[in-house]
Amino acid sequence: MTDVTHRLTAALADRCTIERELGAGGMATVHVAHDLKHDRNVALKVLRPELAAVIGATAPAMLCR
């Protein structure tokens, strides 16, 4: 698990469990997660930190969308 994945897992611990990485591209990584509230699997797309910094996104802003 990468540092980003560890931070993501900790930040979303009360909302979902990260199960595995599904794929990665030039802009983001997609994880399979389990939504605890709705009891279903979801895809979680996470921007690469360097891209998020360029567009001015912060972790809390991304999680609230």
PDB file of N, CA, C and O in Angstrom:
ATOM      1  N   MET A   1       0.836  -1.180   0.000  1.00  0.00           N
ATOM      2  CA  MET A   1       0.000   0.000   0.000  1.00  0.00           C
ATOM      3  C   MET A   1       0.884   1.247   0.000  1.00  0.00           C
ATOM      4  O   MET A   1       1.836   1.335   0.738  1.00  0.00           O
ATOM      5  N   THR A   2       0.536   2.205  -0.828  1.00  0.00           N
ATOM      6  CA  THR A   2       1.308   3.440  -0.897  1.00  0.00           C
ATOM      7  C   THR A   2       0.903   4.390   0.223  1.00  0.00           C
ATOM      8  O   THR A   2      -0.114   4.199   0.896  1.00  0.00           O
ATOM      9  N   ASP A   3       1.694   5.432   0.423  1.00  0.00           N
ATOM     10  CA  ASP A   3       1.385   6.445   1.424  1.00  0.00           C
ATOM     11  C   ASP A   3       0.033   7.096   1.131  1.00  0.00           C
ATOM     12  O   ASP A   3      -0.758   7.333   2.042  1.00  0.00           O
ATOM     13  N   VAL A   4      -0.232   7.363  -0.142  1.00  0.00           N
ATOM     14  CA  VAL A   4      -1.511   7.971  -0.522  1.00  0.00           C
ATOM     15  C   VAL A   4      -2.664   7.039  -0.172  1.00  0.00           C
ATOM     16  O   VAL A   4      -3.694   7.466   0.357  1.00  0.00           O
ATOM     17  N   THR A   5      -2.505   5.756  -0.426  1.00  0.00           N
ATOM     18  CA  THR A   5      -3.548   4.786  -0.114  1.00  0.00           C
ATOM     19  C   THR A   5      -3.773   4.704   1.395  1.00  0.00           C
ATOM     20  O   THR A   5      -4.916   4.636   1.853  1.00  0.00           O
ATOM     21  N   HIS A   6      -2.685   4.737   2.171  1.00  0.00           N
ATOM     22  CA  HIS A   6      -2.824   4.726   3.634  1.00  0.00           C
ATOM     23  C   HIS A   6      -3.590   5.951   4.114  1.00  0.00           C
ATOM     24  O   HIS A   6      -4.485   5.850   4.960  1.00  0.00           O
ATOM     25  N   ARG A   7      -3.245   7.120   3.583  1.00  0.00           N
ATOM     26  CA  ARG A   7      -3.933   8.353   3.980  1.00  0.00           C
ATOM     27  C   ARG A   7      -5.394   8.316   3.559  1.00  0.00           C
ATOM     28  O   ARG A   7      -6.281   8.749   4.301  1.00  0.00           O
ATOM     29  N   LEU A   8      -5.660   7.807   2.375  1.00  0.00           N
ATOM     30  CA  LEU A   8      -7.031   7.692   1.879  1.00  0.00           C
ATOM     31  C   LEU A   8      -7.844   6.745   2.756  1.00  0.00           C
ATOM     32  O   LEU A   8      -8.976   7.046   3.137  1.00  0.00           O
ATOM     33  N   THR A   9      -7.263   5.610   3.099  1.00  0.00           N
ATOM     34  CA  THR A   9      -7.929   4.636   3.959  1.00  0.00           C
ATOM     35  C   THR A   9      -8.274   5.255   5.307  1.00  0.00           C
ATOM     36  O   THR A   9      -9.388   5.092   5.811  1.00  0.00           O
ATOM     37  N   ALA A  10      -7.335   5.999   5.883  1.00  0.00           N
ATOM     38  CA  ALA A  10      -7.573   6.642   7.181  1.00  0.00           C
ATOM     39  C   ALA A  10      -8.647   7.723   7.071  1.00  0.00           C
ATOM     40  O   ALA A  10      -9.522   7.840   7.936  1.00  0.00           O
ATOM     41  N   ALA A  11      -8.608   8.510   6.002  1.00  0.00           N
ATOM     42  CA  ALA A  11      -9.556   9.617   5.836  1.00  0.00           C
ATOM     43  C   ALA A  11     -10.988   9.122   5.616  1.00  0.00           C
ATOM     44  O   ALA A  11     -11.940   9.785   6.008  1.00  0.00           O
ATOM     45  N   LEU A  12     -11.127   7.949   5.009  1.00  0.00           N
ATOM     46  CA  LEU A  12     -12.459   7.443   4.671  1.00  0.00           C
ATOM     47  C   LEU A  12     -12.906   6.280   5.553  1.00  0.00           C
ATOM     48  O   LEU A  12     -13.907   5.628   5.250  1.00  0.00           O
ATOM     49  N   ALA A  13     -12.204   6.028   6.638  1.00  0.00           N
ATOM     50  CA  ALA A  13     -12.469   4.852   7.477  1.00  0.00           C
ATOM     51  C   ALA A  13     -13.922   4.772   7.949  1.00  0.00           C
ATOM     52  O   ALA A  13     -14.471   3.676   8.066  1.00  0.00           O
ATOM     53  N   ASP A  14     -14.560   5.908   8.205  1.00  0.00           N
ATOM     54  CA  ASP A  14     -15.943   5.879   8.682  1.00  0.00           C
ATOM     55  C   ASP A  14     -16.960   5.797   7.545  1.00  0.00           C
ATOM     56  O   ASP A  14     -18.153   5.624   7.784  1.00  0.00           O
ATOM     57  N   ARG A  15     -16.503   5.905   6.292  1.00  0.00           N
ATOM     58  CA  ARG A  15     -17.413   5.904   5.140  1.00  0.00           C
ATOM     59  C   ARG A  15     -17.311   4.648   4.285  1.00  0.00           C
ATOM     60  O   ARG A  15     -18.300   4.165   3.750  1.00  0.00           O
ATOM     61  N   CYS A  16     -16.067   4.177   4.104  1.00  0.00           N
ATOM     62  CA  CYS A  16     -15.882   3.010   3.242  1.00  0.00           C
ATOM     63  C   CYS A  16     -14.573   2.307   3.566  1.00  0.00           C
ATOM     64  O   CYS A  16     -13.706   2.854   4.229  1.00  0.00           O
ATOM     65  N   THR A  17     -14.472   1.086   3.084  1.00  0.00           N
ATOM     66  CA  THR A  17     -13.227   0.340   3.213  1.00  0.00           C
ATOM     67  C   THR A  17     -12.634   0.184   1.817  1.00  0.00           C
ATOM     68  O   THR A  17     -13.332  -0.202   0.878  1.00  0.00           O
ATOM     69  N   ILE A  18     -11.367   0.511   1.698  1.00  0.00           N
ATOM     70  CA  ILE A  18     -10.670   0.374   0.423  1.00  0.00           C
ATOM     71  C   ILE A  18     -10.274  -1.092   0.278  1.00  0.00           C
ATOM     72  O   ILE A  18      -9.578  -1.642   1.125  1.00  0.00           O
ATOM     73  N   GLU A  19     -10.728  -1.727  -0.796  1.00  0.00           N
ATOM     74  CA  GLU A  19     -10.467  -3.150  -0.981  1.00  0.00           C
ATOM     75  C   GLU A  19      -9.235  -3.417  -1.834  1.00  0.00           C
ATOM     76  O   GLU A  19      -8.410  -4.254  -1.493  1.00  0.00           O
ATOM     77  N   ARG A  20      -9.119  -2.700  -2.951  1.00  0.00           N
ATOM     78  CA  ARG A  20      -7.957  -2.923  -3.828  1.00  0.00           C
ATOM     79  C   ARG A  20      -7.886  -1.816  -4.868  1.00  0.00           C
ATOM     80  O   ARG A  20      -8.855  -1.094  -5.107  1.00  0.00           O
ATOM     81  N   GLU A  21      -6.735  -1.719  -5.489  1.00  0.00           N
ATOM     82  CA  GLU A  21      -6.563  -0.785  -6.605  1.00  0.00           C
ATOM     83  C   GLU A  21      -7.072  -1.461  -7.863  1.00  0.00           C
ATOM     84  O   GLU A  21      -6.738  -2.606  -8.151  1.00  0.00           O
ATOM     85  N   LEU A  22      -7.893  -0.750  -8.610  1.00  0.00           N
ATOM     86  CA  LEU A  22      -8.447  -1.296  -9.843  1.00  0.00           C
ATOM     87  C   LEU A  22      -7.573  -0.951 -11.039  1.00  0.00           C
ATOM     88  O   LEU A  22      -7.360  -1.767 -11.927  1.00  0.00           O
ATOM     89  N   GLY A  23      -7.075   0.280 -11.054  1.00  0.00           N
ATOM     90  CA  GLY A  23      -6.231   0.699 -12.163  1.00  0.00           C
ATOM     91  C   GLY A  23      -5.696   2.096 -11.929  1.00  0.00           C
ATOM     92  O   GLY A  23      -6.150   2.817 -11.051  1.00  0.00           O
ATOM     93  N   ALA A  24      -4.713   2.457 -12.739  1.00  0.00           N
ATOM     94  CA  ALA A  24      -4.110   3.789 -12.617  1.00  0.00           C
ATOM     95  C   ALA A  24      -3.775   4.304 -14.003  1.00  0.00           C
ATOM     96  O   ALA A  24      -3.431   3.536 -14.903  1.00  0.00           O
ATOM     97  N   GLY A  25      -3.894   5.621 -14.137  1.00  0.00           N
ATOM     98  CA  GLY A  25      -3.574   6.273 -15.394  1.00  0.00           C
ATOM     99  C   GLY A  25      -2.741   7.506 -15.136  1.00  0.00           C
ATOM    100  O   GLY A  25      -2.193   7.677 -14.052  1.00  0.00           O
ATOM    101  N   GLY A  26      -2.694   8.374 -16.102  1.00  0.00           N
ATOM    102  CA  GLY A  26      -1.881   9.567 -15.991  1.00  0.00           C
ATOM    103  C   GLY A  26      -2.400  10.590 -15.009  1.00  0.00           C
ATOM    104  O   GLY A  26      -1.640  11.389 -14.465  1.00  0.00           O
ATOM    105  N   MET A  27      -3.713  10.577 -14.743  1.00  0.00           N
ATOM    106  CA  MET A  27      -4.302  11.604 -13.879  1.00  0.00           C
ATOM    107  C   MET A  27      -4.830  11.083 -12.550  1.00  0.00           C
ATOM    108  O   MET A  27      -4.955  11.854 -11.598  1.00  0.00           O
ATOM    109  N   ALA A  28      -5.144   9.819 -12.459  1.00  0.00           N
ATOM    110  CA  ALA A  28      -5.801   9.325 -11.254  1.00  0.00           C
ATOM    111  C   ALA A  28      -5.592   7.828 -11.068  1.00  0.00           C
ATOM    112  O   ALA A  28      -5.152   7.127 -11.977  1.00  0.00           O
ATOM    113  N   THR A  29      -5.945   7.376  -9.882  1.00  0.00           N
ATOM    114  CA  THR A  29      -5.967   5.960  -9.544  1.00  0.00           C
ATOM    115  C   THR A  29      -7.390   5.615  -9.126  1.00  0.00           C
ATOM    116  O   THR A  29      -8.037   6.386  -8.421  1.00  0.00           O
ATOM    117  N   VAL A  30      -7.866   4.459  -9.557  1.00  0.00           N
ATOM    118  CA  VAL A  30      -9.220   4.029  -9.212  1.00  0.00           C
ATOM    119  C   VAL A  30      -9.106   2.817  -8.291  1.00  0.00           C
ATOM    120  O   VAL A  30      -8.358   1.887  -8.551  1.00  0.00           O
ATOM    121  N   HIS A  31      -9.858   2.887  -7.188  1.00  0.00           N
ATOM    122  CA  HIS A  31      -9.879   1.817  -6.201  1.00  0.00           C
ATOM    123  C   HIS A  31     -11.280   1.227  -6.125  1.00  0.00           C
ATOM    124  O   HIS A  31     -12.269   1.924  -6.338  1.00  0.00           O
ATOM    125  N   VAL A  32     -11.353  -0.049  -5.798  1.00  0.00           N
ATOM    126  CA  VAL A  32     -12.624  -0.671  -5.453  1.00  0.00           C
ATOM    127  C   VAL A  32     -12.760  -0.512  -3.946  1.00  0.00           C
ATOM    128  O   VAL A  32     -11.837  -0.836  -3.192  1.00  0.00           O
ATOM    129  N   ALA A  33     -13.894   0.033  -3.520  1.00  0.00           N
ATOM    130  CA  ALA A  33     -14.147   0.247  -2.095  1.00  0.00           C
ATOM    131  C   ALA A  33     -15.541  -0.258  -1.767  1.00  0.00           C
ATOM    132  O   ALA A  33     -16.371  -0.461  -2.650  1.00  0.00           O
ATOM    133  N   HIS A  34     -15.782  -0.444  -0.479  1.00  0.00           N
ATOM    134  CA  HIS A  34     -17.115  -0.860  -0.039  1.00  0.00           C
ATOM    135  C   HIS A  34     -17.720   0.278   0.765  1.00  0.00           C
ATOM    136  O   HIS A  34     -17.174   0.684   1.791  1.00  0.00           O
ATOM    137  N   ASP A  35     -18.832   0.815   0.268  1.00  0.00           N
ATOM    138  CA  ASP A  35     -19.552   1.905   0.924  1.00  0.00           C
ATOM    139  C   ASP A  35     -20.289   1.315   2.129  1.00  0.00           C
ATOM    140  O   ASP A  35     -21.179   0.475   1.985  1.00  0.00           O
ATOM    141  N   LEU A  36     -19.909   1.743   3.326  1.00  0.00           N
ATOM    142  CA  LEU A  36     -20.480   1.184   4.545  1.00  0.00           C
ATOM    143  C   LEU A  36     -21.938   1.605   4.760  1.00  0.00           C
ATOM    144  O   LEU A  36     -22.748   0.813   5.228  1.00  0.00           O
ATOM    145  N   LYS A  37     -22.267   2.829   4.403  1.00  0.00           N
ATOM    146  CA  LYS A  37     -23.629   3.329   4.612  1.00  0.00           C
ATOM    147  C   LYS A  37     -24.641   2.602   3.724  1.00  0.00           C
ATOM    148  O   LYS A  37     -25.733   2.258   4.161  1.00  0.00           O
ATOM    149  N   HIS A  38     -24.278   2.391   2.467  1.00  0.00           N
ATOM    150  CA  HIS A  38     -25.212   1.790   1.510  1.00  0.00           C
ATOM    151  C   HIS A  38     -24.954   0.304   1.253  1.00  0.00           C
ATOM    152  O   HIS A  38     -25.656  -0.310   0.451  1.00  0.00           O
ATOM    153  N   ASP A  39     -23.942  -0.245   1.917  1.00  0.00           N
ATOM    154  CA  ASP A  39     -23.601  -1.667   1.804  1.00  0.00           C
ATOM    155  C   ASP A  39     -23.481  -2.116   0.347  1.00  0.00           C
ATOM    156  O   ASP A  39     -24.173  -3.032  -0.111  1.00  0.00           O
ATOM    157  N   ARG A  40     -22.617  -1.423  -0.380  1.00  0.00           N
ATOM    158  CA  ARG A  40     -22.394  -1.789  -1.785  1.00  0.00           C
ATOM    159  C   ARG A  40     -20.968  -1.440  -2.191  1.00  0.00           C
ATOM    160  O   ARG A  40     -20.316  -0.599  -1.578  1.00  0.00           O
ATOM    161  N   ASN A  41     -20.501  -2.094  -3.234  1.00  0.00           N
ATOM    162  CA  ASN A  41     -19.181  -1.788  -3.763  1.00  0.00           C
ATOM    163  C   ASN A  41     -19.261  -0.552  -4.643  1.00  0.00           C
ATOM    164  O   ASN A  41     -20.258  -0.345  -5.346  1.00  0.00           O
ATOM    165  N   VAL A  42     -18.218   0.270  -4.578  1.00  0.00           N
ATOM    166  CA  VAL A  42     -18.153   1.492  -5.369  1.00  0.00           C
ATOM    167  C   VAL A  42     -16.761   1.627  -5.970  1.00  0.00           C
ATOM    168  O   VAL A  42     -15.816   1.003  -5.507  1.00  0.00           O
ATOM    169  N   ALA A  43     -16.664   2.439  -7.007  1.00  0.00           N
ATOM    170  CA  ALA A  43     -15.370   2.803  -7.574  1.00  0.00           C
ATOM    171  C   ALA A  43     -15.002   4.168  -6.996  1.00  0.00           C
ATOM    172  O   ALA A  43     -15.824   5.082  -6.958  1.00  0.00           O
ATOM    173  N   LEU A  44     -13.781   4.277  -6.530  1.00  0.00           N
ATOM    174  CA  LEU A  44     -13.310   5.505  -5.911  1.00  0.00           C
ATOM    175  C   LEU A  44     -12.137   6.030  -6.737  1.00  0.00           C
ATOM    176  O   LEU A  44     -11.085   5.393  -6.808  1.00  0.00           O
ATOM    177  N   LYS A  45     -12.343   7.156  -7.402  1.00  0.00           N
ATOM    178  CA  LYS A  45     -11.317   7.733  -8.264  1.00  0.00           C
ATOM    179  C   LYS A  45     -10.584   8.825  -7.490  1.00  0.00           C
ATOM    180  O   LYS A  45     -11.203   9.751  -6.968  1.00  0.00           O
ATOM    181  N   VAL A  46      -9.272   8.726  -7.436  1.00  0.00           N
ATOM    182  CA  VAL A  46      -8.456   9.646  -6.650  1.00  0.00           C
ATOM    183  C   VAL A  46      -7.424  10.312  -7.557  1.00  0.00           C
ATOM    184  O   VAL A  46      -6.621   9.621  -8.202  1.00  0.00           O
ATOM    185  N   LEU A  47      -7.473  11.636  -7.608  1.00  0.00           N
ATOM    186  CA  LEU A  47      -6.481  12.373  -8.394  1.00  0.00           C
ATOM    187  C   LEU A  47      -5.093  12.177  -7.827  1.00  0.00           C
ATOM    188  O   LEU A  47      -4.921  12.082  -6.611  1.00  0.00           O
ATOM    189  N   ARG A  48      -4.107  12.170  -8.696  1.00  0.00           N
ATOM    190  CA  ARG A  48      -2.723  12.120  -8.237  1.00  0.00           C
ATOM    191  C   ARG A  48      -2.433  13.404  -7.455  1.00  0.00           C
ATOM    192  O   ARG A  48      -2.921  14.475  -7.816  1.00  0.00           O
ATOM    193  N   PRO A  49      -1.673  13.305  -6.362  1.00  0.00           N
ATOM    194  CA  PRO A  49      -1.416  14.482  -5.523  1.00  0.00           C
ATOM    195  C   PRO A  49      -0.831  15.664  -6.287  1.00  0.00           C
ATOM    196  O   PRO A  49      -1.218  16.808  -6.054  1.00  0.00           O
ATOM    197  N   GLU A  50       0.065  15.403  -7.222  1.00  0.00           N
ATOM    198  CA  GLU A  50       0.684  16.500  -7.968  1.00  0.00           C
ATOM    199  C   GLU A  50      -0.329  17.213  -8.872  1.00  0.00           C
ATOM    200  O   GLU A  50      -0.292  18.421  -9.045  1.00  0.00           O
ATOM    201  N   LEU A  51      -1.276  16.471  -9.426  1.00  0.00           N
ATOM    202  CA  LEU A  51      -2.328  17.076 -10.242  1.00  0.00           C
ATOM    203  C   LEU A  51      -3.303  17.863  -9.357  1.00  0.00           C
ATOM    204  O   LEU A  51      -3.702  18.974  -9.705  1.00  0.00           O
ATOM    205  N   ALA A  52      -3.671  17.289  -8.234  1.00  0.00           N
ATOM    206  CA  ALA A  52      -4.571  17.982  -7.311  1.00  0.00           C
ATOM    207  C   ALA A  52      -3.960  19.298  -6.859  1.00  0.00           C
ATOM    208  O   ALA A  52      -4.653  20.310  -6.744  1.00  0.00           O
ATOM    209  N   ALA A  53      -2.658  19.320  -6.625  1.00  0.00           N
ATOM    210  CA  ALA A  53      -1.978  20.544  -6.198  1.00  0.00           C
ATOM    211  C   ALA A  53      -2.016  21.606  -7.295  1.00  0.00           C
ATOM    212  O   ALA A  53      -2.214  22.794  -7.017  1.00  0.00           O
ATOM    213  N   VAL A  54      -1.867  21.187  -8.538  1.00  0.00           N
ATOM    214  CA  VAL A  54      -1.869  22.133  -9.656  1.00  0.00           C
ATOM    215  C   VAL A  54      -3.237  22.783  -9.829  1.00  0.00           C
ATOM    216  O   VAL A  54      -3.336  23.981 -10.084  1.00  0.00           O
ATOM    217  N   ILE A  55      -4.303  22.016  -9.660  1.00  0.00           N
ATOM    218  CA  ILE A  55      -5.641  22.586  -9.846  1.00  0.00           C
ATOM    219  C   ILE A  55      -6.204  23.184  -8.560  1.00  0.00           C
ATOM    220  O   ILE A  55      -7.304  23.713  -8.546  1.00  0.00           O
ATOM    221  N   GLY A  56      -5.453  23.059  -7.475  1.00  0.00           N
ATOM    222  CA  GLY A  56      -5.866  23.679  -6.225  1.00  0.00           C
ATOM    223  C   GLY A  56      -6.881  22.895  -5.421  1.00  0.00           C
ATOM    224  O   GLY A  56      -7.530  23.424  -4.534  1.00  0.00           O
ATOM    225  N   ALA A  57      -7.004  21.611  -5.689  1.00  0.00           N
ATOM    226  CA  ALA A  57      -7.941  20.776  -4.940  1.00  0.00           C
ATOM    227  C   ALA A  57      -7.321  20.371  -3.611  1.00  0.00           C
ATOM    228  O   ALA A  57      -6.120  20.143  -3.526  1.00  0.00           O
ATOM    229  N   THR A  58      -8.151  20.276  -2.589  1.00  0.00           N
ATOM    230  CA  THR A  58      -7.689  19.775  -1.302  1.00  0.00           C
ATOM    231  C   THR A  58      -8.445  18.510  -0.995  1.00  0.00           C
ATOM    232  O   THR A  58      -9.533  18.277  -1.517  1.00  0.00           O
ATOM    233  N   ALA A  59      -7.889  17.678  -0.125  1.00  0.00           N
ATOM    234  CA  ALA A  59      -8.529  16.410   0.201  1.00  0.00           C
ATOM    235  C   ALA A  59      -9.951  16.577   0.700  1.00  0.00           C
ATOM    236  O   ALA A  59     -10.862  15.926   0.207  1.00  0.00           O
ATOM    237  N   PRO A  60     -10.214  17.472   1.669  1.00  0.00           N
ATOM    238  CA  PRO A  60     -11.604  17.597   2.128  1.00  0.00           C
ATOM    239  C   PRO A  60     -12.559  18.058   1.017  1.00  0.00           C
ATOM    240  O   PRO A  60     -13.678  17.586   0.953  1.00  0.00           O
ATOM    241  N   ALA A  61     -12.100  18.939   0.144  1.00  0.00           N
ATOM    242  CA  ALA A  61     -12.968  19.411  -0.941  1.00  0.00           C
ATOM    243  C   ALA A  61     -13.318  18.255  -1.871  1.00  0.00           C
ATOM    244  O   ALA A  61     -14.444  18.144  -2.324  1.00  0.00           O
ATOM    245  N   MET A  62     -12.362  17.398  -2.128  1.00  0.00           N
ATOM    246  CA  MET A  62     -12.615  16.280  -3.022  1.00  0.00           C
ATOM    247  C   MET A  62     -13.557  15.265  -2.377  1.00  0.00           C
ATOM    248  O   MET A  62     -14.370  14.672  -3.044  1.00  0.00           O
ATOM    249  N   LEU A  63     -13.455  15.072  -1.069  1.00  0.00           N
ATOM    250  CA  LEU A  63     -14.280  14.084  -0.407  1.00  0.00           C
ATOM    251  C   LEU A  63     -15.734  14.526  -0.272  1.00  0.00           C
ATOM    252  O   LEU A  63     -16.624  13.711  -0.142  1.00  0.00           O
ATOM    253  N   CYS A  64     -15.972  15.815  -0.313  1.00  0.00           N
ATOM    254  CA  CYS A  64     -17.329  16.337  -0.117  1.00  0.00           C
ATOM    255  C   CYS A  64     -18.137  16.394  -1.397  1.00  0.00           C
ATOM    256  O   CYS A  64     -19.304  16.719  -1.362  1.00  0.00           O
ATOM    257  N   ARG A  65     -17.559  16.094  -2.520  1.00  0.00           N
ATOM    258  CA  ARG A  65     -18.288  16.193  -3.789  1.00  0.00           C
ATOM    259  C   ARG A  65     -19.119  14.979  -4.038  1.00  0.00           C
ATOM    260  O   ARG A  65     -18.899  13.921  -3.628  1.00  0.00           O
TER     261      ARG A  65
END
